[in-house]
CSV table of C-alpha atoms and ligand atoms in Angstrom, one decimal:
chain,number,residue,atom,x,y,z
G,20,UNK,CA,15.3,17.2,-53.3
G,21,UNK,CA,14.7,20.0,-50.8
G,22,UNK,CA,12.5,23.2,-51.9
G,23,UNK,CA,15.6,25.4,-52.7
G,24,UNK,CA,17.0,23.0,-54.5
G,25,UNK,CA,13.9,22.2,-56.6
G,26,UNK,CA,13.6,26.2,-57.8
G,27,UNK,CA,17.3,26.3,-59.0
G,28,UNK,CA,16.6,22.8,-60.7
G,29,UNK,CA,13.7,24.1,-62.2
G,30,UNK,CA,15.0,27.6,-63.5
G,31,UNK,CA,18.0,26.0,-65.0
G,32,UNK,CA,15.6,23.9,-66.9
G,33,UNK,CA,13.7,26.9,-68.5
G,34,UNK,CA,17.3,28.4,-68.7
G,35,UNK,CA,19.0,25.5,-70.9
G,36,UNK,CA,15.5,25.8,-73.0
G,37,UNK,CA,15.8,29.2,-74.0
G,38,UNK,CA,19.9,28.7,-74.7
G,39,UNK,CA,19.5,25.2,-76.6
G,40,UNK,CA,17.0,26.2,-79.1
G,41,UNK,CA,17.9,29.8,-79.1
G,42,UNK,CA,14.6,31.1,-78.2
G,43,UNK,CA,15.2,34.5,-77.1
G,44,UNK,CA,18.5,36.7,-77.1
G,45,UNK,CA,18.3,40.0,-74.6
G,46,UNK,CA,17.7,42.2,-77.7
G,47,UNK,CA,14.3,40.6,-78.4
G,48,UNK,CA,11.4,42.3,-77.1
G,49,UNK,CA,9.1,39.4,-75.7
G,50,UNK,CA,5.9,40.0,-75.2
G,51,UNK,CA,3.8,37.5,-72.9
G,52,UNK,CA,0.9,35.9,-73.5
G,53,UNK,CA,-0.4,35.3,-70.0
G,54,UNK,CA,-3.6,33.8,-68.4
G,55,UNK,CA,-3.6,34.2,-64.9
G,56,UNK,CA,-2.8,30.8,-64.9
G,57,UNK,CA,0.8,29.1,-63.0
G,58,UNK,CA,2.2,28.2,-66.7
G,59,UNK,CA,2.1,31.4,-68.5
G,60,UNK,CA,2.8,33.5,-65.1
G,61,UNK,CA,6.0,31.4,-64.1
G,62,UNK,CA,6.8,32.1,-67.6
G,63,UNK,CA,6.8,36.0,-67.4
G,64,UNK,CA,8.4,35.5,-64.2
G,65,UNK,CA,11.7,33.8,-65.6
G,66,UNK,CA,12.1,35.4,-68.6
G,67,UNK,CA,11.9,38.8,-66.4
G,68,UNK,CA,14.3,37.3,-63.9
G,69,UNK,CA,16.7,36.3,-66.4
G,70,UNK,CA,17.1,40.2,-67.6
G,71,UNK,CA,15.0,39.8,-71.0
G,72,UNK,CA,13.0,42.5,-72.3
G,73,UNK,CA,9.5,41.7,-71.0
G,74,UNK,CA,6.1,42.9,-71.6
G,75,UNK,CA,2.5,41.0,-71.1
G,76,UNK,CA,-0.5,40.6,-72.6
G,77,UNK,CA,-3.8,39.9,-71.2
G,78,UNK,CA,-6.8,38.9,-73.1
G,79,UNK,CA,-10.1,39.4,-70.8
G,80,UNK,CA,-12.0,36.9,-71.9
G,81,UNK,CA,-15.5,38.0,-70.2
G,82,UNK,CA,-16.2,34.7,-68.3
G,83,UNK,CA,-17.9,35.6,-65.6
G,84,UNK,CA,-15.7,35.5,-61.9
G,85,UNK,CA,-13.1,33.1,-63.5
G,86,UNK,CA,-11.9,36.1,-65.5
G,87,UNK,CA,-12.6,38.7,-63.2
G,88,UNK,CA,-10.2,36.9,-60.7
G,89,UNK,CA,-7.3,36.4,-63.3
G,90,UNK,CA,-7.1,40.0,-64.4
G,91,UNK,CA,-7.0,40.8,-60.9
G,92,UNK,CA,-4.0,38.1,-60.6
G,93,UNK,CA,-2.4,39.4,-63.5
G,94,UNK,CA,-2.7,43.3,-62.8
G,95,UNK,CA,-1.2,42.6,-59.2
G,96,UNK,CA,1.5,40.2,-60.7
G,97,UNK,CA,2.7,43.3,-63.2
G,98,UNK,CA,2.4,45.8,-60.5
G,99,UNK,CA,4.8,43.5,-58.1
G,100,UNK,CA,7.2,42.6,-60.9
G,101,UNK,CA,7.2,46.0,-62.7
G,102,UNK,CA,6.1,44.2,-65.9
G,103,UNK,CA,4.3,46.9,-68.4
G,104,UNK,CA,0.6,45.0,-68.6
G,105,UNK,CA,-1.4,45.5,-72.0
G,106,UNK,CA,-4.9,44.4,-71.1
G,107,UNK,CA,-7.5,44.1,-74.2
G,108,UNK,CA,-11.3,43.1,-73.7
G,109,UNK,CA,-12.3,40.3,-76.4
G,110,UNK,CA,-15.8,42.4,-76.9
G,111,UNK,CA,-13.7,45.4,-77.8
G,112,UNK,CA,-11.4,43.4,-79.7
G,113,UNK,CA,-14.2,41.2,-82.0
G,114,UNK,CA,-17.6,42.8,-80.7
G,115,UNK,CA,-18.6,39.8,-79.0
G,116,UNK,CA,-18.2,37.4,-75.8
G,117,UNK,CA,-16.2,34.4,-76.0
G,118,UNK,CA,-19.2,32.5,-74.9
G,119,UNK,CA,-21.7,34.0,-77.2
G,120,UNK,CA,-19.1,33.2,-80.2
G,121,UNK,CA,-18.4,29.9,-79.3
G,122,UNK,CA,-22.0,29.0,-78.9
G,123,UNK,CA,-23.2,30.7,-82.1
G,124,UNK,CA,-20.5,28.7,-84.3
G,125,UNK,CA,-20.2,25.4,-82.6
G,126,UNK,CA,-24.2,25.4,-83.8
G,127,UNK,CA,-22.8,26.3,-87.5
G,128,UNK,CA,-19.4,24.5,-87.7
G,129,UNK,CA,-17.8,21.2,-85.9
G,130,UNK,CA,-15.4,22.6,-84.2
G,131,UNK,CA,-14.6,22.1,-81.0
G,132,UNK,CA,-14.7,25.1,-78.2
G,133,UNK,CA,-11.3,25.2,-77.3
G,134,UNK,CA,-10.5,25.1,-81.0
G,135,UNK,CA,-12.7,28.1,-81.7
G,136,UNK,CA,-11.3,30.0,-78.5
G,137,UNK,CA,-7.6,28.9,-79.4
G,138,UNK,CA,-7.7,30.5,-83.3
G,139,UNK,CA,-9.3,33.9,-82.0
G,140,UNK,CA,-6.9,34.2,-78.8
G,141,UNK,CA,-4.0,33.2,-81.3
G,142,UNK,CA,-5.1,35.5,-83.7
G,143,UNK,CA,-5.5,38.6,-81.4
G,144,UNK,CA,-2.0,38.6,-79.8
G,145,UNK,CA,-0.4,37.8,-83.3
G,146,UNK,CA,-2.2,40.9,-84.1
G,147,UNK,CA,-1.4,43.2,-81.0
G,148,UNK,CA,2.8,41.3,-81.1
G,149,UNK,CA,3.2,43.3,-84.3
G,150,UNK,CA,1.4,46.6,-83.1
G,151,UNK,CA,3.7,47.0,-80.2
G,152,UNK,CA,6.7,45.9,-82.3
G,153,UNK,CA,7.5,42.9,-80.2
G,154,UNK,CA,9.8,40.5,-81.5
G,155,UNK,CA,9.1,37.3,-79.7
G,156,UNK,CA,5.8,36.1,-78.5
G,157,UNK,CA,6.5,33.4,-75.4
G,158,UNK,CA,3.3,31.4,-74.2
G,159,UNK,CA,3.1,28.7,-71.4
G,160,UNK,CA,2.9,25.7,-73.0
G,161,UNK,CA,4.8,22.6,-71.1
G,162,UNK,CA,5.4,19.4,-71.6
G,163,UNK,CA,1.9,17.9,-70.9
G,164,UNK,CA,0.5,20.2,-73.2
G,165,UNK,CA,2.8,19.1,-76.1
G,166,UNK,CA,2.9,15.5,-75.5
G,167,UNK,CA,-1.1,15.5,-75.4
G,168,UNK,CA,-1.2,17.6,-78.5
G,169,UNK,CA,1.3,15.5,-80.6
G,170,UNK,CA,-0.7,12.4,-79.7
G,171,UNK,CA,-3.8,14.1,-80.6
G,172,UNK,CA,-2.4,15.3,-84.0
G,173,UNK,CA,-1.5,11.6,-85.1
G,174,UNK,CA,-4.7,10.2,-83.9
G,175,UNK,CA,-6.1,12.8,-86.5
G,176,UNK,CA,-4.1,10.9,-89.2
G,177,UNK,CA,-2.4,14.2,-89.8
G,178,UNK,CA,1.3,14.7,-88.9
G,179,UNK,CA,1.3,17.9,-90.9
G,180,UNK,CA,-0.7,19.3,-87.9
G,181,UNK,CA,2.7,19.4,-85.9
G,182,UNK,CA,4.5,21.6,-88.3
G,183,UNK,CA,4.4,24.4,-85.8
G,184,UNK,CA,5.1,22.7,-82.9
G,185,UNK,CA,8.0,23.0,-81.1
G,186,UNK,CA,10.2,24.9,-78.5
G,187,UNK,CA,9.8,27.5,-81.8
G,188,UNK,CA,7.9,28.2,-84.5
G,189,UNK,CA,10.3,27.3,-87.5
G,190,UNK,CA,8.4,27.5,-90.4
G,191,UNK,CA,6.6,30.4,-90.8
G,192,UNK,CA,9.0,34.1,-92.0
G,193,UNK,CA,6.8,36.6,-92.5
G,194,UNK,CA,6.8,39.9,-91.2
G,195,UNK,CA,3.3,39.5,-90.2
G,196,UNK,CA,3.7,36.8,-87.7
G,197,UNK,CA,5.5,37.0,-84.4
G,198,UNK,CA,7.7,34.2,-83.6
G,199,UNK,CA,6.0,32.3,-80.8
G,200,UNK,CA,8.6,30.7,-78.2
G,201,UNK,CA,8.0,28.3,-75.6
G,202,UNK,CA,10.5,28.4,-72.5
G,203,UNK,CA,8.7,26.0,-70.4
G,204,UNK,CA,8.5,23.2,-73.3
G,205,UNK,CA,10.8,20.6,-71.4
G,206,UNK,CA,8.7,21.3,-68.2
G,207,UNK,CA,6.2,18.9,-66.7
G,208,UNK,CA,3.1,20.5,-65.9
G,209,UNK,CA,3.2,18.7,-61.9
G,210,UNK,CA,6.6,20.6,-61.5
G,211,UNK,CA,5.0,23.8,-63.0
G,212,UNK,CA,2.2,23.8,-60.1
G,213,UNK,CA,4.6,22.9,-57.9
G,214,UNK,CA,7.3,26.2,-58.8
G,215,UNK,CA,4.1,28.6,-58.6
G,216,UNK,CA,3.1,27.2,-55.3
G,217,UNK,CA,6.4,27.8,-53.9
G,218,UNK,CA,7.2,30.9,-55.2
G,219,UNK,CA,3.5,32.4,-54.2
G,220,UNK,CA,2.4,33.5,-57.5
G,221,UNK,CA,-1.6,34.8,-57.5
G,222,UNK,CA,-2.4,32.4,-59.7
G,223,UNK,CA,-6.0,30.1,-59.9
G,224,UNK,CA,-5.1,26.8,-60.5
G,225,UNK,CA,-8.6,25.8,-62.1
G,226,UNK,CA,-8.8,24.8,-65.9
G,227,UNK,CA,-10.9,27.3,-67.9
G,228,UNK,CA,-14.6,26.6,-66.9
G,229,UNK,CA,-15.7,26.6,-70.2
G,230,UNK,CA,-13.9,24.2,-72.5
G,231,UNK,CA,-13.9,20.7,-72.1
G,232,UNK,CA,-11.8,18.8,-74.8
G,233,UNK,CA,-13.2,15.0,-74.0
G,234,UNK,CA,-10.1,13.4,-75.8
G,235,UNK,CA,-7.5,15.7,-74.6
G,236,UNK,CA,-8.9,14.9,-71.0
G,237,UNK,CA,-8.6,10.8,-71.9
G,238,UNK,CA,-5.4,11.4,-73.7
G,239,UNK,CA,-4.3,13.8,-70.6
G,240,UNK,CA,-5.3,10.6,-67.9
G,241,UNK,CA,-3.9,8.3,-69.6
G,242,UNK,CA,-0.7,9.5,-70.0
G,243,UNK,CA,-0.3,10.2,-65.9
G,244,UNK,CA,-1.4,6.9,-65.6
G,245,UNK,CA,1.5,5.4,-67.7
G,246,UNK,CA,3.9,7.8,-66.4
G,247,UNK,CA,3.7,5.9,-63.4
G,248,UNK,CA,5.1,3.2,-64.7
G,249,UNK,CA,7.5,4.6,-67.5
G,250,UNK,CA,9.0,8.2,-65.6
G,251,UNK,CA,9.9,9.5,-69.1
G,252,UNK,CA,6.9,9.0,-71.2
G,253,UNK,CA,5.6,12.5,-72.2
G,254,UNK,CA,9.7,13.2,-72.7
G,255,UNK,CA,10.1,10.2,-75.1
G,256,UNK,CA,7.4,11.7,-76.7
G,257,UNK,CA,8.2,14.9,-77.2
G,258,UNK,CA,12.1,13.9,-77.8
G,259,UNK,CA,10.5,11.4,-80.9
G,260,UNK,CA,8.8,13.9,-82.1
G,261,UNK,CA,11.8,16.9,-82.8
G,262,UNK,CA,14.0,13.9,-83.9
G,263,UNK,CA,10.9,13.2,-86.8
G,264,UNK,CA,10.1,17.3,-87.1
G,265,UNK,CA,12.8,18.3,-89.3
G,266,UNK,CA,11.5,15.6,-91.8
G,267,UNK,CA,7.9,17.4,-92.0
G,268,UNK,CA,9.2,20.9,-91.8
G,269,UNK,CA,10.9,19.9,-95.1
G,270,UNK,CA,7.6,18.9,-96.8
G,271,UNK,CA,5.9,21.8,-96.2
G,272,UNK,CA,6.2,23.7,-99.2
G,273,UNK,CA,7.3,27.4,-99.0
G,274,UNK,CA,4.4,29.0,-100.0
G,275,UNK,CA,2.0,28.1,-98.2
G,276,UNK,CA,1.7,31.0,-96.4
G,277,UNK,CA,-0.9,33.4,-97.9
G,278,UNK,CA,-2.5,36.6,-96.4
G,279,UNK,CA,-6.3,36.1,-95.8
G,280,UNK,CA,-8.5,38.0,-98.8
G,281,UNK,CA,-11.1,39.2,-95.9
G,282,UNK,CA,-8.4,40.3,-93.3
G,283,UNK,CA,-5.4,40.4,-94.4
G,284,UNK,CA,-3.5,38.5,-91.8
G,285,UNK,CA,-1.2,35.5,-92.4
G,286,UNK,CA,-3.5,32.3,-93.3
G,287,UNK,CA,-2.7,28.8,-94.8
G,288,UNK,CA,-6.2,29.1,-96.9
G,289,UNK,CA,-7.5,32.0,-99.0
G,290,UNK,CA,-9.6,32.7,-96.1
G,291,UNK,CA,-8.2,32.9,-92.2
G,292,UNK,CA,-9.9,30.8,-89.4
G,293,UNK,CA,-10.8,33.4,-87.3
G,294,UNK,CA,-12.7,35.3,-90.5
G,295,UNK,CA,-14.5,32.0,-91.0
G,296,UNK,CA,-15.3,31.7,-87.2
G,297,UNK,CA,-16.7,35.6,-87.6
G,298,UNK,CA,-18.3,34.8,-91.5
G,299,UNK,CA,-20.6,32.4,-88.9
G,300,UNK,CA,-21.8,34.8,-86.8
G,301,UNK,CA,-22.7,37.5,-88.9
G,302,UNK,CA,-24.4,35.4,-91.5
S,416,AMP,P1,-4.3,27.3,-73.6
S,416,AMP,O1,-4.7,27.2,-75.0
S,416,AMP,O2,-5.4,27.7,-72.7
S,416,AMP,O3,-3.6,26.1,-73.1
S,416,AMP,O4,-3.3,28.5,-73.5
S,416,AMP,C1,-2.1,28.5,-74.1
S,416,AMP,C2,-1.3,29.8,-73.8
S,416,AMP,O5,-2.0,30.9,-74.4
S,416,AMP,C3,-1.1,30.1,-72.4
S,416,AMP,O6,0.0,29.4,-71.8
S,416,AMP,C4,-0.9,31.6,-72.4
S,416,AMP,O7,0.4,31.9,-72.7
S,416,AMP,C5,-1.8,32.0,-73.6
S,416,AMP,N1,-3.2,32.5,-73.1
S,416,AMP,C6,-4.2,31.7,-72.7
S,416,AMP,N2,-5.3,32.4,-72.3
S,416,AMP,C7,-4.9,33.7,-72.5
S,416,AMP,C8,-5.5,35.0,-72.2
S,416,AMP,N3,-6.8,35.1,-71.8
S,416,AMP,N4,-4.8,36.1,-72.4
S,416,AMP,C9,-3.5,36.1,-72.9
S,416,AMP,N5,-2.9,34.9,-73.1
S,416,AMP,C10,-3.5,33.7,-72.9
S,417,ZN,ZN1,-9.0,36.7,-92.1
């Protein structure tokens, strides 16, 4: 397949996403949770392209050049694209350094760093989706990332984990929590690079220097490895898992969703994750 032909192949991918599991309609405001990474950037870009109502978020996350260098990326990818760019400093946001947090509680708690950065990034553009009224909040998870994550879910002996998975979030109504969407859910991650490269998107293609999740990395090699010989594992995956989804969605019971008694914010326990993550430090 020649390069053109790869770009259209690839939009219409993200295209029949969004229109199969209805993820966005043009009345939505979407806002964006980008990186400065090729996933959540290619993401903007499409949605923007495809005449949605787009805005973006960006989280500095203080680390050193790595971040410096993707809020560069991101301010000159808005200015380019005419994308409205909310930019929010984690110190402003929780008073602290993702680094300084994440080494304080990994001390106190066993939870892993990604884990730790995941629920207070998650819980930050929750937060800042419902202040600027948004309707839809679109990350850049592809298909990598959910195959990995389903796999890593079972090995936990916990299904239930997977709940929110999806091309959707299906399960949680509540006017406190933005609808997250995922319009690159069906794309592999090599096809991803490979789209950002050829469009010329300023984008670092480094992980995070930070984390280092030993079992996603194993469950992440492996997988490539067997792809080599089966094409559609991470699909078949990802395909067994929605077939299976609707099953666990209908477990969950209803109320489940609780505010947190510290913050307020939607929680599964009586207190949130990220109030526990900051109970650690302060104590
Ligand atoms: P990750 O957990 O690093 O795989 O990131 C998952 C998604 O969260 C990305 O695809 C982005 O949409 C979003 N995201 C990650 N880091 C940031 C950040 N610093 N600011 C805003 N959104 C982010
Ligand atoms: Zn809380």
């Amino acid at each position: 397949m020649n390069d053109k032909a790869f770009i259209l192949n690839f939009k219409n991918q993200v295209k029949n996403t969004i229109q199969k599991y209805k993820l966005a309609s043009k009345k939505d405001k979407i806002l964006v949770a980008i990186s400065g990474g090729k996933d959540s950037t290619t993401t903007l870009y499409l949605l923007k392209k495809f005449g949605y109502n787009v805005e973006a978020l960006h989280i500095d996350l203080l680390m050193g050049k790595w971040s410096k260098q993707n809020l560069k990326n991101v301010k000159e990818f808005c200015k380019t694209n005419k994308i409205k760019l909310h930019i929010f400093s984690i110190r402003d946001e929780i008073g602290y350094s993702i680094c300084y947090v994440k080494s304080v509680v990994q001390q106190k708690t066993k939870l892993r760093q990604c884990t730790i950065c995941g629920i207070i990034r998650r819980n930050i553009i929750n937060k800042k989706a419902r202040e600027i009224r948004a309707t839809k909040l679109a990350t850049g998870h592809n298909l990598d990332d959910e195959a990995q994550t389903v796999i890593m879910n079972w090995m936990k002996g916990n299904p239930q984990l997977s709940i929110n998975m999806g091309p959707v979030t299906g399960t949680i109504h509540d006017k406190k929590f933005v609808t997250r969407i995922k319009p690159l859910y069906f794309c592999r991650e090599k096809d991803i690079r490979k789209y950002s490269e050829l469009m010329k998107f300023p984008v670092l293609y480094q992980r995070c220097p930070c984390v280092f999740s030993a079992t996603r990395h194993e469950i992440r090699n492996k997988l490539d490895e067997l792809e080599k010989k089966n094409p559609n594992i991470k699909d078949n995956i990802v395909k067994n898992f929605l077939a299976i989804q609707p099953r666990l969605r209908k477990q969950e019971s209803k109320g489940n969703l609780i505010y947190c008694d510290v913050c307020g914010e939607p929680s599964r326990n009586k207190t949130c994750n990220m109030c526990k993550i900051m109970g650690n430090i302060k104590k």
